[in-house]
XYZ file of C-alpha atoms in Angstrom:
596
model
C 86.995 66.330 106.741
C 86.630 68.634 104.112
C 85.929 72.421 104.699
C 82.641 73.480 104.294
C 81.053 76.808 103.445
C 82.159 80.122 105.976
C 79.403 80.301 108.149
C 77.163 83.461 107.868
C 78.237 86.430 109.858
C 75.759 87.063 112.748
C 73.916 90.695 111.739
C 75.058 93.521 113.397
C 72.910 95.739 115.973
C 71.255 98.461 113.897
C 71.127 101.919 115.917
C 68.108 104.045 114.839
C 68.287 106.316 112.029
C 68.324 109.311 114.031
C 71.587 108.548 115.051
C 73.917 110.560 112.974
C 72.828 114.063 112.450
C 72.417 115.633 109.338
C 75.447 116.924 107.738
C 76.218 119.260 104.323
C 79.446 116.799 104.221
C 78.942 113.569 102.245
C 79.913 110.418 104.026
C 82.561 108.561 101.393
C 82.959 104.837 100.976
C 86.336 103.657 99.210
C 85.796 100.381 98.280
C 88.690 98.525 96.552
C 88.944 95.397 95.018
C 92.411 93.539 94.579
C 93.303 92.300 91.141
C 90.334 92.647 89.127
C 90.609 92.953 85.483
C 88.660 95.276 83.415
C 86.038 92.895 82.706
C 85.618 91.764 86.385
C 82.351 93.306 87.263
C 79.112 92.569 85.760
C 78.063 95.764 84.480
C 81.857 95.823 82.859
C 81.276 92.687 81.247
C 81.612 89.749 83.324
C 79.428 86.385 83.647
C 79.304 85.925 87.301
C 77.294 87.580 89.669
C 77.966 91.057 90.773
C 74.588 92.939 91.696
C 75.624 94.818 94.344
C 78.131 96.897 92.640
C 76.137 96.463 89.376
C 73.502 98.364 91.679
C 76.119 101.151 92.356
C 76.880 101.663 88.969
C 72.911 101.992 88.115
C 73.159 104.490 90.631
C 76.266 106.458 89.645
C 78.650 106.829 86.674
C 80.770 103.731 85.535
C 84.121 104.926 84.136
C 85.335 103.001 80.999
C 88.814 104.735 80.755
C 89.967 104.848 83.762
C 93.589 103.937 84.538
C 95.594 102.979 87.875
C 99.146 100.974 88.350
C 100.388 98.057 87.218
C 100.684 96.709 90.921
C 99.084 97.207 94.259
C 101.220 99.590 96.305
C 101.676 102.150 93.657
C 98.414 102.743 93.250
C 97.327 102.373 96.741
C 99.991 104.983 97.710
C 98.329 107.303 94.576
C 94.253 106.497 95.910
C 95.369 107.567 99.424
C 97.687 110.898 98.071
C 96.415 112.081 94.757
C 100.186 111.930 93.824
C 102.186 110.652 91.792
C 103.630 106.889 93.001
C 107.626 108.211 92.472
C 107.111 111.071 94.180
C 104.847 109.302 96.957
C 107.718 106.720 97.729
C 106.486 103.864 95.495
C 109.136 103.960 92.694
C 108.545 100.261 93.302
C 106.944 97.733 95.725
C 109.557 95.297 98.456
C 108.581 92.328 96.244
C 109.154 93.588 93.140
C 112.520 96.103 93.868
C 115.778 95.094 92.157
C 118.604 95.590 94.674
C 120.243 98.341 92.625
C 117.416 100.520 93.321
C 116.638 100.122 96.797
C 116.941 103.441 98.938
C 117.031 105.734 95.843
C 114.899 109.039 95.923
C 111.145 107.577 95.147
C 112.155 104.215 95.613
C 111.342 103.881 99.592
C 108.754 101.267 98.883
C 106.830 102.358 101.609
C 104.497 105.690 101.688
C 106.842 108.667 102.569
C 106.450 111.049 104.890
C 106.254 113.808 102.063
C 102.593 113.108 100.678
C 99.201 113.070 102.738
C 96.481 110.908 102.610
C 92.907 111.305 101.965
C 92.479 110.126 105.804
C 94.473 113.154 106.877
C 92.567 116.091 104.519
C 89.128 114.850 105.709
C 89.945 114.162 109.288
C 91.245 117.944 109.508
C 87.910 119.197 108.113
C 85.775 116.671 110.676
C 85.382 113.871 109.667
C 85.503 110.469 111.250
C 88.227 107.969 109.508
C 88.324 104.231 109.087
C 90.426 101.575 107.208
C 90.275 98.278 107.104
C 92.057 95.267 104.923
C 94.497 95.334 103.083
C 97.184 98.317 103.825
C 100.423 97.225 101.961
C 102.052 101.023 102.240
C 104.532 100.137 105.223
C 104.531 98.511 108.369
C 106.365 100.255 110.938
C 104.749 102.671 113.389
C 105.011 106.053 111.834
C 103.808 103.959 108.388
C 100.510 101.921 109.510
C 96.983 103.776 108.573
C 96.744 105.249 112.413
C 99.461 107.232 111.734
C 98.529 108.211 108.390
C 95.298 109.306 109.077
C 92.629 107.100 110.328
C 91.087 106.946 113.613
C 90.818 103.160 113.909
C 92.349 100.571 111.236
C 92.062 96.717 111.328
C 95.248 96.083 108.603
C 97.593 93.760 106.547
C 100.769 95.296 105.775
C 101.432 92.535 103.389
C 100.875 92.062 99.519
C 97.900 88.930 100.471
C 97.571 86.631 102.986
C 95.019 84.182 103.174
C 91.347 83.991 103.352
C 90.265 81.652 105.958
C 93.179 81.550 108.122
C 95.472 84.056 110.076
C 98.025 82.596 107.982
C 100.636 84.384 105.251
C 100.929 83.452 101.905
C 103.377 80.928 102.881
C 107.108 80.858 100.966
C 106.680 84.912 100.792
C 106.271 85.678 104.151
C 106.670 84.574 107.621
C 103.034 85.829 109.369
C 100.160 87.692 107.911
C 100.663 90.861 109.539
C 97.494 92.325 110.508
C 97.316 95.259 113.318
C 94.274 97.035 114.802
C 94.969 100.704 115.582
C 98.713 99.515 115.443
C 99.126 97.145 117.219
C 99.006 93.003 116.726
C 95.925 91.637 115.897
C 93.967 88.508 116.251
C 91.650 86.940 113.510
C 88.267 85.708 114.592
C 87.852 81.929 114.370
C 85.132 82.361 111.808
C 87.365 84.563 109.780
C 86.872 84.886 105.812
C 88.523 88.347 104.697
C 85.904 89.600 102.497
C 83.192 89.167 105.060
C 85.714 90.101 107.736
C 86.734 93.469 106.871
C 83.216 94.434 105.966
C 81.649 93.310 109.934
C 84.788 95.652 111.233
C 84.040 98.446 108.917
C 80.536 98.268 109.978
C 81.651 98.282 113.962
C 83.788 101.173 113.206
C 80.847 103.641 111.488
C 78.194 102.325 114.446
C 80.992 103.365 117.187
C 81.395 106.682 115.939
C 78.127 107.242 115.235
C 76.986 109.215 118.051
C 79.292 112.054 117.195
C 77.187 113.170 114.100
C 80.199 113.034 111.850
C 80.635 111.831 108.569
C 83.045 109.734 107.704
C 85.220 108.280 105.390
C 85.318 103.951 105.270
C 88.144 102.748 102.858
C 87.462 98.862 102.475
C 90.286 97.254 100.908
C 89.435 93.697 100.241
C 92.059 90.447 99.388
C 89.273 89.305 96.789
C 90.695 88.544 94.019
C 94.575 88.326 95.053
C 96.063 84.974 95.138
C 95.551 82.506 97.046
C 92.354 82.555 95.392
C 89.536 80.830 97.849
C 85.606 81.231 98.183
C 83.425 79.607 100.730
C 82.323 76.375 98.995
C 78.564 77.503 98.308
C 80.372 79.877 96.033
C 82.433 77.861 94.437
C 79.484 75.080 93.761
C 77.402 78.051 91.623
C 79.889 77.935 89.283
C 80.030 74.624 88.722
C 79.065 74.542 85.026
C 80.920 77.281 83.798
C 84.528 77.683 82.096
C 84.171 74.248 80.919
C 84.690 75.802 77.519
C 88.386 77.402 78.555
C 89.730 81.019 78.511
C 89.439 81.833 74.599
C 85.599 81.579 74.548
C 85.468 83.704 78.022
C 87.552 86.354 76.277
C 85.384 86.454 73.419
C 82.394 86.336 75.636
C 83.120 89.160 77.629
C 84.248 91.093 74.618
C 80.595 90.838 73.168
C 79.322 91.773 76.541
C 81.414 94.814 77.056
C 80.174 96.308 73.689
C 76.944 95.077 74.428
C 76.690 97.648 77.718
C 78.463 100.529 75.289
C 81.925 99.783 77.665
C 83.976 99.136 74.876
C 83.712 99.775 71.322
C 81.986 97.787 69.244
C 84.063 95.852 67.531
C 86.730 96.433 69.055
C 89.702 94.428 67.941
C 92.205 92.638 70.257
C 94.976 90.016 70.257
C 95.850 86.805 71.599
C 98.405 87.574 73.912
C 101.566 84.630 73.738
C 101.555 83.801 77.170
C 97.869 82.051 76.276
C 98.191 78.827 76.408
C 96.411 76.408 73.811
C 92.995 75.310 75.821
C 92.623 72.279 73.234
C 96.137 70.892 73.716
C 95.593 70.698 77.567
C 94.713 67.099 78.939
C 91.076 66.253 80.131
C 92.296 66.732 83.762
C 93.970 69.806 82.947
C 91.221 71.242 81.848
C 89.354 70.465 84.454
C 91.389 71.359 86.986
C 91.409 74.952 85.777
C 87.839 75.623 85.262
C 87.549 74.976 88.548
C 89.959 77.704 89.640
C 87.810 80.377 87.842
C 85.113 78.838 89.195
C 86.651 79.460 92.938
C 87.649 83.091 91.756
C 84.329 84.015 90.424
C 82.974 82.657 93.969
C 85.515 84.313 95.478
C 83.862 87.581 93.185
C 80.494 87.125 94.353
C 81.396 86.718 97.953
C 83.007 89.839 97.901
C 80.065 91.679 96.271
C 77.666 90.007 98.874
C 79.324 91.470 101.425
C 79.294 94.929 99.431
C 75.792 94.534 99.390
C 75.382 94.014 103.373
C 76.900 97.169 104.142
C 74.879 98.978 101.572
C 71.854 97.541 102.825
C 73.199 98.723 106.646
C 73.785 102.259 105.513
C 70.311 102.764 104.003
C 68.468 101.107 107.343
C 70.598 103.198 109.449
C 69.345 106.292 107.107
C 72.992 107.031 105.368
C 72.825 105.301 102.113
C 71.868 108.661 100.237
C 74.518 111.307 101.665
C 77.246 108.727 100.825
C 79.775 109.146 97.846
C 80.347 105.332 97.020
C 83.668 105.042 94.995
C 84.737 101.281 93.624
C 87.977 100.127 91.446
C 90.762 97.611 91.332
C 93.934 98.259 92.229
C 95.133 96.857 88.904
C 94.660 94.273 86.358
C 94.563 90.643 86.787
C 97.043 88.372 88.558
C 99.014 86.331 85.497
C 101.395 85.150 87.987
C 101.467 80.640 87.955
C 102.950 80.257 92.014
C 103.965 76.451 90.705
C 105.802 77.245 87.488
C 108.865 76.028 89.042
C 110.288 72.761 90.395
C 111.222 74.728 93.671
C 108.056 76.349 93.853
C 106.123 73.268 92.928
C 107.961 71.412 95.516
C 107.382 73.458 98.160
C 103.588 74.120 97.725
C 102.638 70.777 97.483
C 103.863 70.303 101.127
C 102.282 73.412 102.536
C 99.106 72.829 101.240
C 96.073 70.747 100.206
C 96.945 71.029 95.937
C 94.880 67.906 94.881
C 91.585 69.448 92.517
C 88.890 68.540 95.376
C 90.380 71.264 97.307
C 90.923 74.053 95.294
C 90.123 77.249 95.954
C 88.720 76.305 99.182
C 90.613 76.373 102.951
C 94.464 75.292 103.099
C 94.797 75.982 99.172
C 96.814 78.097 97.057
C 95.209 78.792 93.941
C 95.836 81.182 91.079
C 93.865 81.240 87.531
C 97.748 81.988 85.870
C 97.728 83.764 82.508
C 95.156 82.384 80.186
C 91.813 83.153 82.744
C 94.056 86.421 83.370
C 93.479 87.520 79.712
C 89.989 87.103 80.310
C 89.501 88.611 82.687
C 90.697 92.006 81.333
C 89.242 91.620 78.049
C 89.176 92.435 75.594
C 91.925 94.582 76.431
C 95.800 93.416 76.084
C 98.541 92.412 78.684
C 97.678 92.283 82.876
C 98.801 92.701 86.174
C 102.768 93.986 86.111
C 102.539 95.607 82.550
C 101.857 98.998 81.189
C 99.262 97.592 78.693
C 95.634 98.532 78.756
C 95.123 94.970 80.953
C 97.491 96.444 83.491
C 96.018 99.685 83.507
C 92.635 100.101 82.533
C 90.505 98.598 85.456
C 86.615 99.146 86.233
C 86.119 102.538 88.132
C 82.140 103.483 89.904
C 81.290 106.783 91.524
C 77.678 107.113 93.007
C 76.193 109.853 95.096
C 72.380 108.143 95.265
C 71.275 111.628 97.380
C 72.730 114.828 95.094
C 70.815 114.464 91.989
C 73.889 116.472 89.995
C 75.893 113.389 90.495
C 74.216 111.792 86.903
C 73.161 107.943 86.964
C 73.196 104.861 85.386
C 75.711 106.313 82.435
C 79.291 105.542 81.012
C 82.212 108.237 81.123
C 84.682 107.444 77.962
C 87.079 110.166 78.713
C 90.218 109.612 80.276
C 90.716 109.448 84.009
C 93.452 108.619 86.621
C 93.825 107.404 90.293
C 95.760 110.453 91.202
C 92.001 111.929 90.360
C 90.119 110.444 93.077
C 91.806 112.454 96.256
C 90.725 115.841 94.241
C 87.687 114.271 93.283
C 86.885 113.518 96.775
C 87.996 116.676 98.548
C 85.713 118.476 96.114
C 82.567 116.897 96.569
C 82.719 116.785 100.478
C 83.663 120.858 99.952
C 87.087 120.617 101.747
C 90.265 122.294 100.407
C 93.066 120.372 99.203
C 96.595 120.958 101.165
C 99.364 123.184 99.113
C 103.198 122.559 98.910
C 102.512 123.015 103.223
C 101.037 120.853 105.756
C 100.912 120.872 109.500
C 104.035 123.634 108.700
C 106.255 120.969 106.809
C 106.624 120.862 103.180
C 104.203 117.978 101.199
C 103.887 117.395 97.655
C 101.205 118.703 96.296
C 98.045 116.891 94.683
C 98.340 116.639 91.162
C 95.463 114.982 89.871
C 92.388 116.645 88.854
C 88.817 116.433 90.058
C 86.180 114.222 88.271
C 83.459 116.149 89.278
C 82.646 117.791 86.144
C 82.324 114.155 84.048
C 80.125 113.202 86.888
C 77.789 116.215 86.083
C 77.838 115.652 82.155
C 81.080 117.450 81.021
C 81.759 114.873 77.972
C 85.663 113.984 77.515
C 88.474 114.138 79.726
C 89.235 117.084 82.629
C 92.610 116.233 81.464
C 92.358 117.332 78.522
C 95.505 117.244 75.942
C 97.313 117.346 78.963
C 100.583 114.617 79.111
C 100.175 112.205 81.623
C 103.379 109.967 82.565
C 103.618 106.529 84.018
C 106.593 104.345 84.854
C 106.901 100.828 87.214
C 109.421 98.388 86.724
C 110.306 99.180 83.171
C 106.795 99.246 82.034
C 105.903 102.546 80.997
C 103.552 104.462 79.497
C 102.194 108.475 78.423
C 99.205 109.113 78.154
C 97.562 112.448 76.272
C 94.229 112.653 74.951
C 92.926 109.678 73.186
C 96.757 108.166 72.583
C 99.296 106.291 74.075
C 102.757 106.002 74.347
C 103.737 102.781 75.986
C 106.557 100.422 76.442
C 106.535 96.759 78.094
C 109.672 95.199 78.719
C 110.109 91.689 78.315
C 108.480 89.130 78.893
C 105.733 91.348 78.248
C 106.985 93.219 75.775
C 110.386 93.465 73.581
C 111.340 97.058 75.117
C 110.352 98.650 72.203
C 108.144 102.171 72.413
C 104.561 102.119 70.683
C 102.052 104.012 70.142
C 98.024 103.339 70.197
C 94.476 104.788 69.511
C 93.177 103.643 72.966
C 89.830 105.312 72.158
C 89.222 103.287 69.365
C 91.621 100.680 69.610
C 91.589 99.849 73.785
C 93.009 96.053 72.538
C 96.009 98.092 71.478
C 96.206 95.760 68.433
C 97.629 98.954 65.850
C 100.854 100.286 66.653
C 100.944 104.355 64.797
C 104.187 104.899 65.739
C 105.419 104.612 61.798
C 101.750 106.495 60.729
C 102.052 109.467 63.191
C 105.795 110.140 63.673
C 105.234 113.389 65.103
C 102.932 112.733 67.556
C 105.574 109.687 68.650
C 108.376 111.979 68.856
C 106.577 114.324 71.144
C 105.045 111.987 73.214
C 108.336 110.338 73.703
C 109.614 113.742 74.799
C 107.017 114.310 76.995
C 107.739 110.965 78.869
C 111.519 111.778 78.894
C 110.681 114.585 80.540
C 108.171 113.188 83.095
C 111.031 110.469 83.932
C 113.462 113.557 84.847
C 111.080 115.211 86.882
C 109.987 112.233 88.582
C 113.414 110.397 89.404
C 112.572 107.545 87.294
C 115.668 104.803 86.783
C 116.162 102.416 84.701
C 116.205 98.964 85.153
C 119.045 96.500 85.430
C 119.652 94.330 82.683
C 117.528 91.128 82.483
C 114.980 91.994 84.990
C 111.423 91.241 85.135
C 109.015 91.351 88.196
C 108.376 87.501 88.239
C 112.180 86.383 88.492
C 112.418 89.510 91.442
C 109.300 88.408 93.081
C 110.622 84.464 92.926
C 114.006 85.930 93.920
C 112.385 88.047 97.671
C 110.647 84.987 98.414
C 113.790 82.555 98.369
C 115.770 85.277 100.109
C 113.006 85.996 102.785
C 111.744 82.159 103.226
C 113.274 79.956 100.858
C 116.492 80.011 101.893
C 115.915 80.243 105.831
C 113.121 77.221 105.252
C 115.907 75.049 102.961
C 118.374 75.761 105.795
C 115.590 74.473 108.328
C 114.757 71.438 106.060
C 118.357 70.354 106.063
C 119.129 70.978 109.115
C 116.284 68.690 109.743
C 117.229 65.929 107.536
C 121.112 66.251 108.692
C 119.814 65.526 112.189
C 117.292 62.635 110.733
C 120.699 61.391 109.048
C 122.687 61.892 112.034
C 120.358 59.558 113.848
C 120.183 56.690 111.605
C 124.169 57.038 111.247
C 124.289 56.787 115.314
C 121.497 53.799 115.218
C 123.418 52.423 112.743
C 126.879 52.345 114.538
C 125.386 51.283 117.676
C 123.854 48.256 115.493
C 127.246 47.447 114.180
C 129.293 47.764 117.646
C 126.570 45.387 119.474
C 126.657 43.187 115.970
C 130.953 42.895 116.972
C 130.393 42.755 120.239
C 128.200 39.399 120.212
C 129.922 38.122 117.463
C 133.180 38.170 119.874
C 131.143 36.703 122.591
C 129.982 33.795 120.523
C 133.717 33.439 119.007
C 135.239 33.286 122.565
């Protein structure tokens, strides 16, 4: 039978309004989404349906410029320290490490114990602090979220895991490894993660309340991260749409991004050559891939649904107006095709339900590969993994509903970075950020820069002319003012060092390396020098993240499961060899009989 839509989540007990006493300090809601491109969200652009966090931007500033990693860990590690992702101990991520680097200074792939977290700075000044979803910054005791800071923590340690099963994503890893308050947790029957981590999240606040603390609630969702599923109500709404293929979407949301004053107009972009040719794919091709973006836009609108719940909670329970609301992507969209190889392919198809009627939904692993990927960051270029603008550049919303210096309902152009949010934060609940020192041991120090004054009006960047480095993989980038320096390795890229006008070329279609040779030769010294001070190394020859992501799963599954599945088959051989004999002896023996 096939699965039907996740039931709805019983509502939670409301406890009067009265509860929590009033407080100077802002409660603070981190709510991040996994994979979205820059076009993800309606008020950024998108098609689907959004209005929850299309309501938060109403009510706050939406930030069109705003960069992060190129993968999940690194900036995770810089939204929870404000620092830096080499100096924070993601140099890289487990998946995506080539052996040659592992153990190096900055290359840990885990959070170090040098940086500290948002969880710890607000805890010390009072506050109550809560995680749930998806961690990804280390797994061992002194790693997990209770040890880094928050009071209670329902977790995955892993990359994704899937969203209607305590399952992993299977070929990568061997469980999904959630904990609560460190230790081994169990899923609820009913489970769907986006609904999931929002009903714990909700427990957590109500449990605390009686303290009269604010707190701090970072909601860390596996919407949009492969395997993409939806309940099946959510899916079925976007039944008629993407019929047209991933061109037309990009050119849609392109129109619709200038439309809201996101993006220029006019901006100009490119076709990026990993895009395939919609019109030279076969009728069931076609088909079969609307129907993916039609389970990751459900998968969208779940998530925001569930956004929407907790708002609605926060404003019966009287809270909704002293909270800061923050909401971005971890990075761009997920290019990444899980069955572009024979292997892969092979493998899949026997751990899961792959025929079209059950895509995106239970016992599926689907991905929208790299044509929906470019659009769903345009009309910007390149996507998850790379240092383009589609790596980068993802949608960013800070509301404060209750202090009426927090402006509303505008766009912030000026330049802005993850490593901004922990400053950000600590300034508008009015607690001071940590030093070199903390708790007597030596921590890096923040260094990004508070956001406060472009939420209060101040036009441009608090960054000013400042340099701004960025390395992952081989993808890198420098960012200072309105330009950038930025290099994508291949496939991506050819290696090669460019340089853009991302304020009035975000596509990153004009390359003024050749125009402005003075402003390329000191940017390039500026990220030379931000790769010396930051431990950056280079990467062996002929790598790229796909082959080293294809490469950890064979090592940490494939291989042990190919050893299982011949093993298995040697013993099915073994038997029909025995059978076999045995046949032939009692063949001989009546044959002698009869011959006798």
């Amino acid at each position: 039978m096939p699965p039907t839509a996740a039931p709805a989540a019983a509502p939670n007990p409301t406890p009067p309004p009265a509860v929590q006493a009033k407080t100077s300090h802002p409660n603070i809601v981190i709510l991040v989404a996994d994979d979205w491109g820059f076009s993800d969200v309606g008020s950024f652009g998108a098609g689907y349906a959004t209005p929850n966090i299309d309501a938060l931007a109403h009510a706050g500033v939406r930030f069109s410029n705003f960069h992060v990693s190129g993968s999940c860990s690194p900036t995770r590690a810089m939204l929870q320290t404000g620092v830096m992702n080499h100096r924070n101990g993601l140099g890289n991520m487990p998946e995506t490490i080539p052996p040659e680097h592992v153990g190096k200074p900055g290359y840990d792939t885990v959070l170090n114990h040098r940086v500290v977290t948002i969880g710890d700075i607000l805890r010390a000044a009072g506050y109550r602090t809560y995680l749930t979803g998806k961690w990804h910054l280390g797994s061992d005791a002194t790693r997990l979220p209770v040890a880094r800071g928050y009071d209670r923590a329902f977790s995955l340690a892993d990359a994704g895991a899937d969203n209607f099963d305590q399952r992993p994503i299977e070929g990568m890893y061997d469980t999904a490894r959630w904990t609560e308050d460190g230790k081994p947790a169990t899923l609820p029957r009913d489970y769907y993660s986006s609904r999931f981590v929002v009903d714990k999240m909700i427990d957590y606040i109500d449990g605390g309340a009686a303290s009269g603390k604010p707190f701090l609630a970072s909601i860390n969702f596996l919407a949009n991260h492969i395997p993409v599923q939806a309940p099946d109500s959510d899916i079925a709404r976007y039944a008629a749409m993407y019929h047209d293929g991933w061109t037309a979407l990009r050119e849609a949301r392109t129109k619709r991004a200038a439309a809201l004053g996101i993006m220029p107009e006019n901006a100009p972009m490119v076709m990026m050559a990993t895009t395939p040719d919609w019109s030279k794919l076969s009728a069931d091709e076609r088909k079969a891939a609307a129907r993916v973006m039609q389970a990751y836009a459900g998968m969208a609108t779940a998530m925001d649904r569930e956004i929407g719940r907790l708002v609605a909670h926060l404003k019966a329970t009287g809270q909704y107006d002293n909270t800061v609301f923050v909401f971005l992507s971890d990075n761009g969209p997920e290019p990444t095709d899980p069955y572009n190889r024979l292997r892969n392919r092979i493998f899949l198809n026997i751990e899961y339900d792959t025929s079209f009627d059950n895509i995106g939904r239970r016992n599926s692993l689907s991905a929208i590969g790299p044509g929906w990927a470019s659009a769903a960051a345009s009309p910007l270029s390149g996507y998850k993994f790379s240092a383009a603008e589609g790596g980068l550049r993802v949608p960013l919303i800070v509301a404060w509903p209750g202090n009426a210096k927090i402006r509303a309902s505008v766009i912030s152009n000026g330049f802005a970075h993850v490593t901004d949010i922990v400053p950000t934060l600590a300034d508008l609940a009015g607690v001071p950020l940590p030093g070199g020192t903390w708790d007597g041991k030596a921590v890096e120090p923040v260094t990004g820069r508070s956001l406060v004054p472009m939420l209060e009006g101040v036009e441009g960047s608090v960054h000013g002319d400042a340099p701004l480095g960025y390395e992952l993989a081989g993808n890198a980038a420098l960012f200072r003012g309105r330009y950038k320096l930025v290099r994508n390795l291949p496939p991506i890229g050819d290696g090669g060092w460019r340089l853009y006008d991302i304020g009035a070329d975000p596509g990153e279609t004009r390359d003024l390396s050749a125009a402005m040779p003075d402003r390329f030769a000191a940017m390039q010294a500026d990220y030379r020098a931000f790769a010396q001070e930051n431990g950056v190394l280079d990467m062996p020859p002929g790598y790229t993240a796909d082959e080293q992501i294809n490469r950890y799963a064979w090592e940490h599954q494939g291989r042990k499961r190919a050893i299982q599945a011949g093993a298995v088959l040697g013993g099915i051989l073994a038997a029909l060899i025995a059978l076999l004999w045995v046949w032939h002896r009692r063949r001989r023996a009546r044959n002698s009989l009869a011959g006798g």
